Tab-separated table of C-alpha atoms in Angstrom:
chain	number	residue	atom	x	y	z
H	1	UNK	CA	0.000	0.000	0.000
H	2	UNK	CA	3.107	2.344	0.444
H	3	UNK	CA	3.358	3.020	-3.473
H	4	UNK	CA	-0.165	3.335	-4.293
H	5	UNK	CA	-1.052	5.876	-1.161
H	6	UNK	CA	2.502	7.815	-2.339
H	7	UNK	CA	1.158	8.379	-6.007
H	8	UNK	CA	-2.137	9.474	-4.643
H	9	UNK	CA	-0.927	11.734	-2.257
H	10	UNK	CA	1.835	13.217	-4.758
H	11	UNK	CA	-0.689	13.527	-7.158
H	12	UNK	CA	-2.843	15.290	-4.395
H	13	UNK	CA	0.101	18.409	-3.761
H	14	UNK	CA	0.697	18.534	-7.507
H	15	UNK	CA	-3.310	19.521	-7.983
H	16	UNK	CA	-3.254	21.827	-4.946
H	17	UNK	CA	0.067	23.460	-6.604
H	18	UNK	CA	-1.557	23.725	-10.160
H	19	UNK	CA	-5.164	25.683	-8.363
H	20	UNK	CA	-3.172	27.744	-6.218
H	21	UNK	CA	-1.001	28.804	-9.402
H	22	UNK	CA	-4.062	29.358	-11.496
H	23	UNK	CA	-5.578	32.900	-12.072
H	24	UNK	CA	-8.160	33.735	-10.081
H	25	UNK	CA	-10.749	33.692	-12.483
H	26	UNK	CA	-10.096	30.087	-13.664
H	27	UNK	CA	-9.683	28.267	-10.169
H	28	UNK	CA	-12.687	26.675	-10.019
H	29	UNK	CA	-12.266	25.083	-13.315
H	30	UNK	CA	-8.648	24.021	-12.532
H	31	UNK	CA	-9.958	22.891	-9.496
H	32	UNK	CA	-12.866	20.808	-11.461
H	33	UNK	CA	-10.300	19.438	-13.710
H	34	UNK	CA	-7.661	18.609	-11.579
H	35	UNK	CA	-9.889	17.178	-9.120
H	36	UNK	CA	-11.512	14.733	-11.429
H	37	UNK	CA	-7.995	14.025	-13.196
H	38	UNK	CA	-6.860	13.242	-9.222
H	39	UNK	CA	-9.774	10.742	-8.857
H	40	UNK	CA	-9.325	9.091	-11.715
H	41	UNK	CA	-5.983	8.879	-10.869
H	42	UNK	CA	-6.716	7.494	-7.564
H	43	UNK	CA	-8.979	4.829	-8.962
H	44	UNK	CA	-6.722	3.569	-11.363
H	45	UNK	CA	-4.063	3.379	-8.479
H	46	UNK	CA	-6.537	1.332	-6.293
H	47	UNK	CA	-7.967	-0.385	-9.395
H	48	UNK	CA	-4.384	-1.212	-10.100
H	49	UNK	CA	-3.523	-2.430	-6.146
H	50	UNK	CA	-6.375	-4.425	-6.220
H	51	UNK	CA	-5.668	-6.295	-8.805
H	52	UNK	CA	-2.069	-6.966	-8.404
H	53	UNK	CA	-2.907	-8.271	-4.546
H	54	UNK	CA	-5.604	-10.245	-6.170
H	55	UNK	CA	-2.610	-11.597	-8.656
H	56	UNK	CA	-0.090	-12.306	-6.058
H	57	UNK	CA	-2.794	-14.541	-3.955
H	58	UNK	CA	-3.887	-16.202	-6.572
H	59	UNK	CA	0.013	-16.895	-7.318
H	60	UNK	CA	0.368	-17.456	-3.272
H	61	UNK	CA	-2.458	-20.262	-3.569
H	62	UNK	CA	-1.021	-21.558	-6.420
H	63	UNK	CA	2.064	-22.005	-5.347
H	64	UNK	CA	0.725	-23.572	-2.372
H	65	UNK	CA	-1.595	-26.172	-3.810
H	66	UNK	CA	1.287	-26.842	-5.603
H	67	UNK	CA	3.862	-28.021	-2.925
H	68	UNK	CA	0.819	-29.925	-1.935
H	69	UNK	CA	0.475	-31.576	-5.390
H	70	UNK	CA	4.514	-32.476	-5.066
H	71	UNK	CA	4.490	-33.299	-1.382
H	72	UNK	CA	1.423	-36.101	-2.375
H	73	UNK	CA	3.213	-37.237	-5.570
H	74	UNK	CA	5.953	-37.405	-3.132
H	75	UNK	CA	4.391	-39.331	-0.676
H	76	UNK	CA	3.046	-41.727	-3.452
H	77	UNK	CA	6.027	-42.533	-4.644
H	78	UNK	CA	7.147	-43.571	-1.267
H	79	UNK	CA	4.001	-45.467	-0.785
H	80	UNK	CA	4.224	-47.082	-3.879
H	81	UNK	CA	7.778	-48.248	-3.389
H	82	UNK	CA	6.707	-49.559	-0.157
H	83	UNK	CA	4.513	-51.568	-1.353
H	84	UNK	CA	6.468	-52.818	-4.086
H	85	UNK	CA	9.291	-53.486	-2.063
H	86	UNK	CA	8.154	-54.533	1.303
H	87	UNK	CA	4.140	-55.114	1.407
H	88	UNK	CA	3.860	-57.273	-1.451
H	89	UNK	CA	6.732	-59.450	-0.743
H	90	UNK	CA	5.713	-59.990	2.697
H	91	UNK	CA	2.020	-60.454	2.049
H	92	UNK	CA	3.525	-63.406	-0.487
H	93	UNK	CA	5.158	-65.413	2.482
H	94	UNK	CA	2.639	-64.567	4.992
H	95	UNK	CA	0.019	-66.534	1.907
H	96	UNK	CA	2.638	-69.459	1.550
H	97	UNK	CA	3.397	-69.818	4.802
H	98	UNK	CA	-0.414	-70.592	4.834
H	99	UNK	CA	-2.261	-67.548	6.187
H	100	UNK	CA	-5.691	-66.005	4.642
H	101	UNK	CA	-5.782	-62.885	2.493
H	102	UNK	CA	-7.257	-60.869	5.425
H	103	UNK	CA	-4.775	-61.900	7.766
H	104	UNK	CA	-2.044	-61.520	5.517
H	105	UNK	CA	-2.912	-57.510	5.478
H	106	UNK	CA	-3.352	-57.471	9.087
H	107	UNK	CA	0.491	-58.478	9.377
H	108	UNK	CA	1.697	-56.058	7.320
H	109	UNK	CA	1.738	-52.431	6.736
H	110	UNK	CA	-1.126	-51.190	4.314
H	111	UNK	CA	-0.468	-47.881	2.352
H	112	UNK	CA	-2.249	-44.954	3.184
H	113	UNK	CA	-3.453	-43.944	-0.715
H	114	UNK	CA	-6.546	-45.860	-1.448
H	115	UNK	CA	-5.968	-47.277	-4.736
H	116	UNK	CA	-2.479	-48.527	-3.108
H	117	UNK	CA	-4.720	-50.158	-0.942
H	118	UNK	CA	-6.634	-51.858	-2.544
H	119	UNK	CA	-3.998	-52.982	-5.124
H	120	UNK	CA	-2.949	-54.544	-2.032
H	121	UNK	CA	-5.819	-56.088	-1.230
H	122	UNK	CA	-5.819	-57.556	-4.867
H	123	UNK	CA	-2.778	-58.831	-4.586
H	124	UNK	CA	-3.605	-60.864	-1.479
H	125	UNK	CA	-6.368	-62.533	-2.839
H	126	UNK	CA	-4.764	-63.190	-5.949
H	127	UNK	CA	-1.897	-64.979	-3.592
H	128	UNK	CA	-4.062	-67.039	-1.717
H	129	UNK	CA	-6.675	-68.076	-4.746
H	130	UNK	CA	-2.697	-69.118	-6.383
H	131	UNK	CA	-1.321	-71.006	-3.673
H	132	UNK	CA	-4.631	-72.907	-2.681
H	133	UNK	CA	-4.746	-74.209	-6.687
H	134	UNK	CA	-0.816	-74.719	-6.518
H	135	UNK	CA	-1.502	-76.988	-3.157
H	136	UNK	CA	-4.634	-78.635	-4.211
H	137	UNK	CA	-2.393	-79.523	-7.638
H	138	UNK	CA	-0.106	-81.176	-5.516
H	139	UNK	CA	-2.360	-83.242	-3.504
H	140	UNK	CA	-4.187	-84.694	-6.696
H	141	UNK	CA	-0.489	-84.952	-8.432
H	142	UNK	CA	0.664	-86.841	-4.857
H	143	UNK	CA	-2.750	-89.346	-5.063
H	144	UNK	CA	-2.674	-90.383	-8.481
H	145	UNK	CA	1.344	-91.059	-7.782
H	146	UNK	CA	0.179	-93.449	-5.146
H	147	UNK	CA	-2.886	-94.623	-6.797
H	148	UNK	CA	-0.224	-95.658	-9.923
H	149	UNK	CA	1.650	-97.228	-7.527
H	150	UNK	CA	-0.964	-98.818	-6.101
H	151	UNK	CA	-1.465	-100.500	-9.489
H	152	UNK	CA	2.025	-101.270	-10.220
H	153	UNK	CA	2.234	-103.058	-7.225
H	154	UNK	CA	-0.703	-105.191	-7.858
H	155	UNK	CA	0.513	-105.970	-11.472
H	156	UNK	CA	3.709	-106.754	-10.444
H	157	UNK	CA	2.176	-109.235	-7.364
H	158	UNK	CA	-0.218	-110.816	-9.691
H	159	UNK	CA	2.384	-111.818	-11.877
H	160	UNK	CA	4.905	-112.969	-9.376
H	161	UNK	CA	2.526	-114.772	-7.002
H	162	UNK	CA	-0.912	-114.608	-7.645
H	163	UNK	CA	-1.443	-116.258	-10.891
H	164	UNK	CA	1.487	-118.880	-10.136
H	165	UNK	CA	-0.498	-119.754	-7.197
H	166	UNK	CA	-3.476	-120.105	-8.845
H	167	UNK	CA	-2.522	-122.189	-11.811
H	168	UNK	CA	-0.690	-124.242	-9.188
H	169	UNK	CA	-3.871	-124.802	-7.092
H	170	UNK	CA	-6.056	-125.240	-10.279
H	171	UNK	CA	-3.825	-127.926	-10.725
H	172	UNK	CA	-4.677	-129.743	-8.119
H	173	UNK	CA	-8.046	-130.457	-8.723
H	174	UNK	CA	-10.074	-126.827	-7.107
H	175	UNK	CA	-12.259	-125.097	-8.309
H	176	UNK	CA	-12.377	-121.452	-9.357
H	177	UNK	CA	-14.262	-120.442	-6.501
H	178	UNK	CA	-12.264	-122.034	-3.380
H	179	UNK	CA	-8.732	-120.843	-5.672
H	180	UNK	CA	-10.623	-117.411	-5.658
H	181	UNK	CA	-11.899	-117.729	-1.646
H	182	UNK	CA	-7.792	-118.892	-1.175
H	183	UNK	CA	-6.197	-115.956	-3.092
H	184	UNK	CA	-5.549	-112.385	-2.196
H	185	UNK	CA	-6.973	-110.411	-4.747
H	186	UNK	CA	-6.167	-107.273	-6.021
H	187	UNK	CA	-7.845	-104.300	-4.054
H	188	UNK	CA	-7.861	-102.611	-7.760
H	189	UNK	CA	-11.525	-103.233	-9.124
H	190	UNK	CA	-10.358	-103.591	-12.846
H	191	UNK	CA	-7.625	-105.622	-11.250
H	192	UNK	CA	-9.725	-107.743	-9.247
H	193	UNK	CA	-11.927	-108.183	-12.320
H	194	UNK	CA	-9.371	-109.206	-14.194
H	195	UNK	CA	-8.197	-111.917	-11.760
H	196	UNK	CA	-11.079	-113.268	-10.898
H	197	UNK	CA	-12.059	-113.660	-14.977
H	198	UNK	CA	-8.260	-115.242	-15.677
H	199	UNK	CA	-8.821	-117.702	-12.963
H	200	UNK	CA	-12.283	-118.998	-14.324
H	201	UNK	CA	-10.684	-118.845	-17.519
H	202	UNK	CA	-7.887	-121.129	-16.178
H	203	UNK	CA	-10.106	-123.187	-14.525
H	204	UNK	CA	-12.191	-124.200	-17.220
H	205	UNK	CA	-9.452	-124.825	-19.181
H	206	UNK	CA	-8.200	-127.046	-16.670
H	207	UNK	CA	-11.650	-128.673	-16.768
H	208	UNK	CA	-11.490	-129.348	-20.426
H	209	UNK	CA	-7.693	-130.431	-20.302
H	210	UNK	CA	-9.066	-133.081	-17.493
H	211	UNK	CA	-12.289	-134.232	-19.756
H	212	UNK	CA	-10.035	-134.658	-22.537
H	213	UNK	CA	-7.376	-137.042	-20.437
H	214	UNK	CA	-10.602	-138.878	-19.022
H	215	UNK	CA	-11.886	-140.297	-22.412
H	216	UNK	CA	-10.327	-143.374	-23.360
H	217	UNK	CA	-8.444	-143.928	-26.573
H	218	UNK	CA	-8.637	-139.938	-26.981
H	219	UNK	CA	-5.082	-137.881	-27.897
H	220	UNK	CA	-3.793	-136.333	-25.379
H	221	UNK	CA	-4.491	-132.216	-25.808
H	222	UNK	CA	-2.316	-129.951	-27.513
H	223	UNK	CA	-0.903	-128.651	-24.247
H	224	UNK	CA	-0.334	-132.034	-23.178
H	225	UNK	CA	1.196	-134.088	-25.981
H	226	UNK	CA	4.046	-135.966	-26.047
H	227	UNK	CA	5.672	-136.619	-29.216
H	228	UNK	CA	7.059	-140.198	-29.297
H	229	UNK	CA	9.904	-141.532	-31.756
H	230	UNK	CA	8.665	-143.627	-34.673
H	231	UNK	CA	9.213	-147.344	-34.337
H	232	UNK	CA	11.701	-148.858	-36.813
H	233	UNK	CA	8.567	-150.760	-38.788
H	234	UNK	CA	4.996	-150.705	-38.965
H	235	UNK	CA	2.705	-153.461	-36.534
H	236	UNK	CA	0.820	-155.815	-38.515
H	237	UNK	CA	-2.170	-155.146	-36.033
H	238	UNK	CA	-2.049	-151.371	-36.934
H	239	UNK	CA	-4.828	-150.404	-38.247
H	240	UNK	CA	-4.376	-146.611	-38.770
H	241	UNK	CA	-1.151	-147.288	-40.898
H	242	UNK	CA	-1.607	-148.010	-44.576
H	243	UNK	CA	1.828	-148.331	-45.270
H	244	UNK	CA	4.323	-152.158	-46.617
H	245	UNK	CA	5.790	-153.199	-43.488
H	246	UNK	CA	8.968	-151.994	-44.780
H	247	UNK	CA	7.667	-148.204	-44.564
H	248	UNK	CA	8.301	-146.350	-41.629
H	249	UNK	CA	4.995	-145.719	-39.444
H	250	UNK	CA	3.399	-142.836	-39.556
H	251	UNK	CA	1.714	-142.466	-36.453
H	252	UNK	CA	2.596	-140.506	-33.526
């Protein structure tokens, strides 16, 4: 306010100065015109302050939201590298050491910026949704390892004592049924299936292998014969040879 009330008040003496030096006849009109030329000089002056104060706090608040606009980038930035650095890494072993979402972010430091926030929350619950598939992977990877060794096991039984021990036992005369009540069978169900039908298989064969021996006069089956040497000449009383005595017999 010093300049403005300065210009005013010089501009003040130098209208007193220019009436006092006018002839006497013409000071009122020098005083008319000087006067006005004074106000209007005065309102531009104050026109003129006003403005520039009205300038310099608008300036003043824009500088200020300004600094306020940094400091908050500012403070993002940290944020963000916080969470980058230290909140997401931690909320990742808090989730595979086995702990929910929600108390994942309770153990760690959540930023104060909202969309921070819930990028944080985000990335817990993408975490946990990751390691609960990862684990239930490896429990269905870990049961059909055992159920295929289940199954190798069984094969590798069934051919190294099961099906020995039931061709064995066929042999002697039982039937399917006590060799099956006898056995241990597969726990398997295709596997036990399978057993059971080879052993009725066997032991029907073994049935028709004894049917044929039983019948006199009849070969012996394939799976039975015995191939004997042909004698040196044929017998007069066979029958089945149509061959000079001389010949070599044809029969087995």
């Amino acid at each position: 306010m010093a300049v403005p009330a300065a210009v005013v008040a010089v501009t003040a003496a130098a209208v007193a100065v220019a009436v006092g030096a006018a002839p006497t006849g013409t000071r009122r009109w020098t005083l008319i015109v000087a006067g006005a030329g004074w106000a209007c000089v005065a309102v531009a002056v104050l026109v003129g302050h006003l403005l520039v104060r009205r300038a310099r706090l608008a300036a003043a608040t824009q500088a200020a939201e300004n600094d306020r606009l940094r400091a908050q980038a500012q403070q993002t930035a940290a944020q963000t590298s916080h969470l980058v650095n230290v909140t997401l890494p931690s909320l990742y072993n808090l989730v595979l050491a086995g702990s929910g979402a929600a108390d994942a972010l309770a153990g760690v430091s959540t930023p104060n910026d909202q969309n921070l926030r819930r990028l944080a929350q985000l990335s817990a619950g993408a975490l946990e949704e990751a390691v609960g598939r990862a684990a239930a992977a490896g429990e269905e990877s870990r049961q059909t390892q055992e159920a295929l060794n289940e199954v190798l096991a069984e094969v590798d039984r069934l051919g190294r004592e099961t099906l020995p021990a039931a061709v064995a036992r066929l042999a002697e005369g039982r039937s399917a049924d006590t060799v099956l009540g006898e056995l241990a069978l597969p726990q398997v169900p295709l596997m036990h299936d399978l057993t059971e039908l080879v052993v009725r298989e066997l032991a029907r064969s073994e049935r028709r292998a004894g049917g044929a021996r039983a019948v006199p006069g009849s070969p012996p089956p394939r799976h039975s014969a015995v191939y004997r040497p042909r004698p040196s000449a044929c017998s007069p009383t066979c029958g089945r040879c149509r061959t000079s005595t001389t010949a070599r017999c044809s029969v087995i």
